[in-house]
Coordinates of C-alpha atoms and ligand atoms in Angstrom, one line a residue:
M1 CA 0.2 0.0 0.1
K2 CA 2.4 2.4 0.9
N3 CA 4.8 1.7 -2.2
H4 CA 1.9 2.1 -4.5
G5 CA 0.9 5.9 -2.6
T6 CA 4.8 6.9 -3.3
R7 CA 4.2 6.2 -6.7
A8 CA 1.4 7.9 -6.9
G9 CA 2.7 10.3 -5.3
I10 CA 5.9 10.7 -7.6
A11 CA 3.7 10.1 -10.4
L12 CA 1.5 13.3 -9.6
A13 CA 4.8 15.6 -8.6
I14 CA 5.9 14.9 -12.5
V15 CA 2.4 15.7 -14.0
F16 CA 2.9 19.0 -12.1
C17 CA 6.2 19.8 -12.9
L18 CA 4.8 19.6 -16.8
N19 CA 2.8 21.8 -15.7
G20 CA 4.7 24.3 -14.9
A21 CA 3.9 25.2 -11.3
G22 CA 6.1 22.2 -9.7
A23 CA 9.0 25.2 -8.5
F24 CA 8.4 24.6 -4.7
A25 CA 8.2 21.1 -5.2
Q26 CA 11.6 20.2 -5.8
N27 CA 12.6 18.1 -2.5
T28 CA 9.0 18.2 -1.5
P29 CA 6.7 14.8 -1.3
D30 CA 4.1 15.3 -3.2
T31 CA 1.6 14.7 -0.4
V32 CA -0.5 16.9 1.7
D33 CA 1.6 16.4 4.9
G34 CA 4.4 16.9 2.7
H35 CA 3.6 19.9 1.2
L36 CA 2.1 21.4 5.2
T37 CA 5.7 20.5 6.3
A38 CA 7.0 22.4 4.0
A39 CA 5.5 25.3 4.4
K40 CA 5.9 25.1 8.1
T41 CA 9.4 25.1 7.2
A42 CA 9.6 27.7 5.3
A43 CA 7.2 29.9 7.1
A44 CA 9.7 29.7 9.9
F45 CA 9.1 32.5 12.4
D46 CA 8.6 35.0 9.7
F47 CA 5.4 34.5 8.2
T48 CA 3.3 32.5 10.9
G49 CA 0.3 34.4 10.1
T50 CA 0.2 33.2 6.5
L51 CA 0.9 30.3 7.8
A52 CA -1.4 30.2 9.8
R53 CA -4.2 30.9 7.2
L54 CA -3.6 29.6 4.4
C55 CA -2.4 25.9 5.8
V56 CA -4.0 25.8 9.3
A57 CA -7.4 27.2 8.7
P58 CA -10.0 25.2 6.1
P59 CA -10.2 27.3 3.0
M60 CA -13.2 29.6 2.6
V61 CA -15.9 28.6 0.0
T62 CA -16.9 32.4 0.1
G63 CA -16.5 33.4 -3.3
I64 CA -15.9 37.3 -4.1
R65 CA -16.5 39.6 -1.3
D66 CA -17.6 43.1 -2.3
V67 CA -17.4 46.2 -0.1
A68 CA -18.5 45.3 2.8
P69 CA -22.9 44.7 2.9
G70 CA -24.4 46.4 6.4
P71 CA -23.5 49.1 9.3
A72 CA -19.9 49.7 9.9
P73 CA -18.0 47.7 12.7
A74 CA -17.2 49.5 15.6
R75 CA -14.3 51.5 15.0
D76 CA -11.8 49.7 18.3
T77 CA -11.5 47.0 16.1
W78 CA -9.9 48.9 13.2
F79 CA -8.1 52.1 14.0
I80 CA -4.7 52.8 14.0
E81 CA -2.9 55.9 14.1
P82 CA -1.0 56.3 10.5
A83 CA 2.8 55.7 10.7
K84 CA 5.8 57.0 8.6
V85 CA 7.8 53.6 7.6
F86 CA 10.5 54.8 5.3
D87 CA 12.1 57.9 3.9
N88 CA 9.3 57.3 1.5
L89 CA 6.7 55.2 2.2
Y90 CA 3.7 56.0 5.1
F91 CA 1.3 53.6 6.5
V92 CA -2.3 54.7 6.1
G93 CA -4.1 51.6 6.4
S94 CA -6.0 49.8 9.6
K95 CA -4.9 47.5 12.4
I96 CA -6.3 44.7 9.9
H97 CA -5.7 45.8 6.6
S98 CA -2.8 48.0 4.9
A99 CA -2.9 51.3 2.4
W100 CA 0.5 52.5 2.2
A101 CA 1.6 55.8 0.2
L102 CA 4.8 56.2 -1.8
T103 CA 5.6 59.8 -2.1
T104 CA 7.5 60.8 -5.1
S105 CA 8.9 63.9 -6.2
E106 CA 5.7 64.4 -8.5
G107 CA 3.2 63.3 -5.8
I108 CA 1.9 60.6 -4.2
I109 CA 1.5 56.5 -5.2
L110 CA -1.2 54.8 -3.1
I111 CA -1.2 50.9 -2.6
D112 CA -4.8 50.0 -2.0
T113 CA -7.8 51.8 -0.2
L114 CA -9.1 49.5 2.7
Y115 CA -12.7 49.8 3.2
T116 CA -15.4 52.4 2.0
Y117 CA -16.3 52.8 5.4
N118 CA -12.9 53.5 7.3
S119 CA -11.5 54.8 3.9
E120 CA -12.1 58.6 4.7
E121 CA -10.6 58.7 8.5
E122 CA -7.2 56.5 7.6
I123 CA -6.2 57.4 4.6
V124 CA -7.5 61.0 4.0
G125 CA -7.7 61.7 7.7
G126 CA -4.1 59.9 8.1
L127 CA -2.3 61.4 5.0
K128 CA -3.0 64.7 6.6
K129 CA -2.0 63.8 10.3
L130 CA 1.4 63.3 8.3
G131 CA 1.6 66.0 6.8
L132 CA 0.9 65.3 2.9
N133 CA -2.1 66.5 1.1
P134 CA -4.3 63.8 0.1
A135 CA -4.8 66.0 -3.6
M136 CA -1.2 65.3 -4.1
V137 CA -2.4 61.1 -4.6
K138 CA -1.9 60.5 -8.6
Y139 CA -2.1 56.7 -8.5
V140 CA -3.9 54.6 -6.5
I141 CA -3.0 50.4 -7.7
I142 CA -5.6 48.1 -5.9
S143 CA -4.3 45.0 -5.6
H144 CA -7.4 43.4 -6.1
A145 CA -11.4 44.3 -6.1
H146 CA -12.7 43.2 -2.8
G147 CA -13.8 45.4 -0.2
D148 CA -11.6 45.6 2.4
H149 CA -8.7 47.0 -0.5
V150 CA -10.8 49.3 -2.9
G151 CA -13.4 50.7 -0.6
G152 CA -12.1 53.8 -0.8
A153 CA -11.3 54.0 -4.9
K154 CA -14.2 55.9 -5.6
L155 CA -13.4 58.0 -3.2
M156 CA -9.6 58.9 -4.1
Q157 CA -10.8 59.3 -8.0
D158 CA -14.4 61.2 -7.0
R159 CA -12.6 63.8 -4.7
F160 CA -9.0 64.3 -5.5
G161 CA -9.2 62.9 -9.0
S162 CA -6.6 60.2 -8.5
H163 CA -5.9 57.4 -11.3
I164 CA -7.0 54.1 -10.1
V165 CA -4.9 51.5 -11.6
M166 CA -6.7 47.7 -11.4
G167 CA -6.6 44.4 -13.7
A168 CA -8.7 43.7 -16.4
P169 CA -10.7 41.1 -14.5
D170 CA -11.2 43.2 -11.4
W171 CA -12.8 45.9 -13.3
D172 CA -15.1 43.8 -15.3
S173 CA -16.5 42.3 -11.4
I174 CA -16.9 45.4 -10.3
E175 CA -18.8 46.7 -13.4
K176 CA -20.8 43.3 -12.7
S177 CA -21.9 43.2 -9.5
A178 CA -25.0 44.2 -8.4
N179 CA -25.0 44.7 -4.9
G180 CA -21.3 45.3 -4.1
Y181 CA -21.0 49.1 -4.5
P182 CA -24.0 50.5 -2.3
Q183 CA -22.1 53.7 -2.1
G184 CA -21.3 53.8 -6.1
K185 CA -18.7 51.8 -8.0
P186 CA -15.3 53.3 -9.2
K187 CA -15.0 54.2 -13.0
R188 CA -13.1 52.2 -15.3
D189 CA -9.9 53.9 -15.4
I190 CA -6.4 52.3 -15.9
V191 CA -6.1 48.6 -16.4
A192 CA -2.7 47.1 -15.3
D193 CA -0.8 45.1 -17.4
D194 CA 2.0 42.8 -16.8
G195 CA 5.3 44.1 -16.6
Q196 CA 3.7 47.6 -16.9
K197 CA 5.5 50.5 -14.4
I198 CA 3.4 53.2 -13.3
T199 CA 5.5 55.9 -13.0
L200 CA 5.2 59.2 -11.0
G201 CA 8.2 61.9 -10.9
D202 CA 11.1 59.8 -9.4
T203 CA 9.3 56.6 -8.8
A204 CA 8.1 53.9 -10.7
V205 CA 6.0 50.8 -9.1
T206 CA 6.3 47.8 -11.3
I207 CA 3.2 45.8 -11.6
V208 CA 3.5 41.8 -11.5
T209 CA 0.1 40.1 -13.0
T210 CA -0.4 37.2 -10.2
P211 CA -4.1 36.0 -10.4
G212 CA -5.2 33.5 -8.1
H213 CA -6.9 35.5 -5.2
T214 CA -9.1 36.8 -8.3
P215 CA -8.5 37.1 -11.5
G216 CA -7.3 40.1 -11.5
T217 CA -5.0 40.6 -8.9
L218 CA -1.5 42.8 -8.7
S219 CA 1.8 42.2 -7.2
V220 CA 3.6 45.4 -7.0
L221 CA 7.3 45.5 -7.3
F222 CA 9.0 49.6 -6.0
T223 CA 12.0 50.4 -3.9
V224 CA 11.9 52.0 -0.7
K225 CA 14.9 54.9 1.2
D226 CA 15.7 53.5 4.4
N227 CA 17.6 56.8 5.8
G228 CA 18.9 57.2 2.2
K229 CA 19.7 53.4 1.2
P230 CA 17.4 51.7 -1.5
V231 CA 15.6 48.7 -0.1
N232 CA 13.9 46.6 -2.6
V233 CA 9.8 45.6 -2.0
A234 CA 8.2 42.6 -2.9
Y235 CA 3.9 43.9 -2.2
S236 CA 1.7 40.5 -2.5
G237 CA -1.4 41.5 -3.7
G238 CA -3.4 38.2 -3.2
T239 CA -3.2 35.9 -0.3
A240 CA -6.3 33.8 1.1
F241 CA -7.9 31.0 -0.8
N242 CA -11.1 32.4 -0.6
F243 CA -11.7 31.9 -4.4
P244 CA -13.9 28.6 -5.7
S245 CA -12.0 25.9 -4.3
T246 CA -11.3 24.2 -7.9
V247 CA -7.9 22.2 -8.9
P248 CA -7.5 24.8 -12.0
N249 CA -7.8 27.7 -9.3
F250 CA -5.0 26.5 -7.3
D251 CA -3.0 25.6 -10.4
T252 CA -3.6 29.4 -11.0
Y253 CA -2.4 30.5 -7.6
I254 CA 0.2 28.2 -7.5
K255 CA 1.9 29.9 -10.5
S256 CA 1.2 33.2 -9.5
Q257 CA 3.3 32.8 -6.3
S258 CA 6.2 31.1 -8.2
K259 CA 6.1 34.1 -10.8
M260 CA 6.3 36.3 -7.7
A261 CA 8.7 34.9 -6.2
Q262 CA 11.1 34.7 -9.1
A263 CA 9.9 38.8 -9.8
A264 CA 11.2 39.5 -6.4
A265 CA 14.3 38.1 -6.6
A266 CA 15.1 39.4 -9.3
A267 CA 14.6 42.8 -8.6
N268 CA 16.3 41.7 -5.2
A269 CA 13.6 42.8 -2.8
T270 CA 14.4 42.0 0.7
I271 CA 11.2 43.6 2.2
L272 CA 8.1 41.4 1.9
M273 CA 4.8 43.5 2.3
S274 CA 0.9 42.2 2.1
N275 CA -2.0 44.2 2.2
H276 CA -3.2 42.3 5.0
T277 CA -1.5 43.2 8.5
E278 CA -1.6 39.8 9.4
F279 CA 0.4 38.2 6.5
D280 CA 3.2 40.3 6.9
S281 CA 3.0 41.2 10.7
A282 CA 2.9 45.0 9.5
I283 CA 1.6 46.7 12.8
P284 CA 4.2 45.0 15.4
K285 CA 6.8 45.6 12.8
I286 CA 5.9 49.2 13.0
K287 CA 6.0 49.5 16.4
M288 CA 8.6 48.0 16.8
L289 CA 10.8 50.8 14.9
A290 CA 10.8 52.6 18.6
L291 CA 13.0 50.1 19.3
R292 CA 15.2 50.2 16.7
K293 CA 19.2 51.4 17.3
R294 CA 21.1 53.1 14.7
G295 CA 22.7 50.5 12.1
E296 CA 20.5 47.4 13.1
P297 CA 18.2 46.7 9.7
H298 CA 14.9 48.3 9.3
T299 CA 12.4 45.6 10.7
F300 CA 11.1 45.5 7.4
D301 CA 14.0 44.1 5.7
V302 CA 14.1 40.1 6.3
G303 CA 16.6 39.4 3.5
K304 CA 16.1 38.3 0.3
Q305 CA 15.9 34.4 1.7
A306 CA 12.9 35.5 3.8
V307 CA 10.8 37.3 0.7
A308 CA 11.7 33.8 -1.0
R309 CA 10.6 31.8 1.7
Y310 CA 7.3 33.5 2.2
F311 CA 6.5 32.5 -1.4
T312 CA 7.0 29.1 -0.7
V313 CA 4.9 28.9 2.5
T314 CA 2.2 30.5 0.5
G315 CA 2.7 28.2 -2.7
E316 CA 3.1 24.8 -0.4
C317 CA -0.2 25.6 1.8
A318 CA -2.0 25.7 -1.6
Q319 CA -0.5 22.5 -3.3
A320 CA -1.3 20.8 0.1
A321 CA -5.1 22.5 -0.7
R322 CA -5.4 21.3 -4.3
L323 CA -3.8 17.7 -2.9
K324 CA -7.0 17.6 -1.0
L325 CA -9.3 18.3 -3.9
M326 CA -8.3 15.4 -5.7
P327 CA -9.1 11.8 -5.6
A328 CA -7.3 9.5 -3.4
P329 CA -4.6 7.2 -5.5
K330 CA -5.8 3.9 -5.7
Ligands
LIG401 ZN1 -9.4 39.4 -0.6

């Protein structure tokens, strides 16, 4: 019996490699337990939030979420003060979700916009508290069209004339949504392409299309300055498995993790950021900056190897979830 299982595992691994999605499977037994172990090893103590959500919590099959229905949750469940994190990067997110303002010589590029109910206070209010002018936000890059990231896009478009950048399938999903945008939808603006650069003054953000979490999910690469020193960031645009649970959907997701791992490595990214604070520990990392002594690394600067390990965690957890969908080998 054991032998059969192993052979089936090897056969699956070969099929999988031919699919071009086997970058994570080199020394990993192609079993659920093999992938979970590989993910756990890669997570170490750096990415426990991502590991817990993707490898431990059961996959959610709720489908696409639009803007949150119903009343806003109590303010103290989400509100957190904004913070300057790098010379040119400011956190204007909530306790749970990230929004980042990248300042340039010609204005601001905003990455993600939280919910409709908290984007006004956290983003518009947060920028003002930090001494930045929200009217200087020229581009808003939306990682994907779920309510927890796209909620403030309409506000930025209507009030400040910011250009909204999103993947084509996610623009489509907004347009098709019947009830998801009770306060109005952002109008289709810039449709992002793979490899496209969103350039503002002296700064460019490179788009990497990473379909999976949604069909139009965007990840990005950019450079921040840490006391004048350039440091490269890989921003992962979609993480959880709350898409319809099918093998082809997991294949798409896994391919994107491998693609983003390669793009991050090619860009020499030593910082991994996510749009959920549970995945990149943004809140404790921001707080820990207060303890940073001169010459110590920035709390977000985890190194190239750790950035690679992050995508091993997401890829391996996805492989484990995918395998659970496969018929048991006979
Ligand atoms: Zn989402």
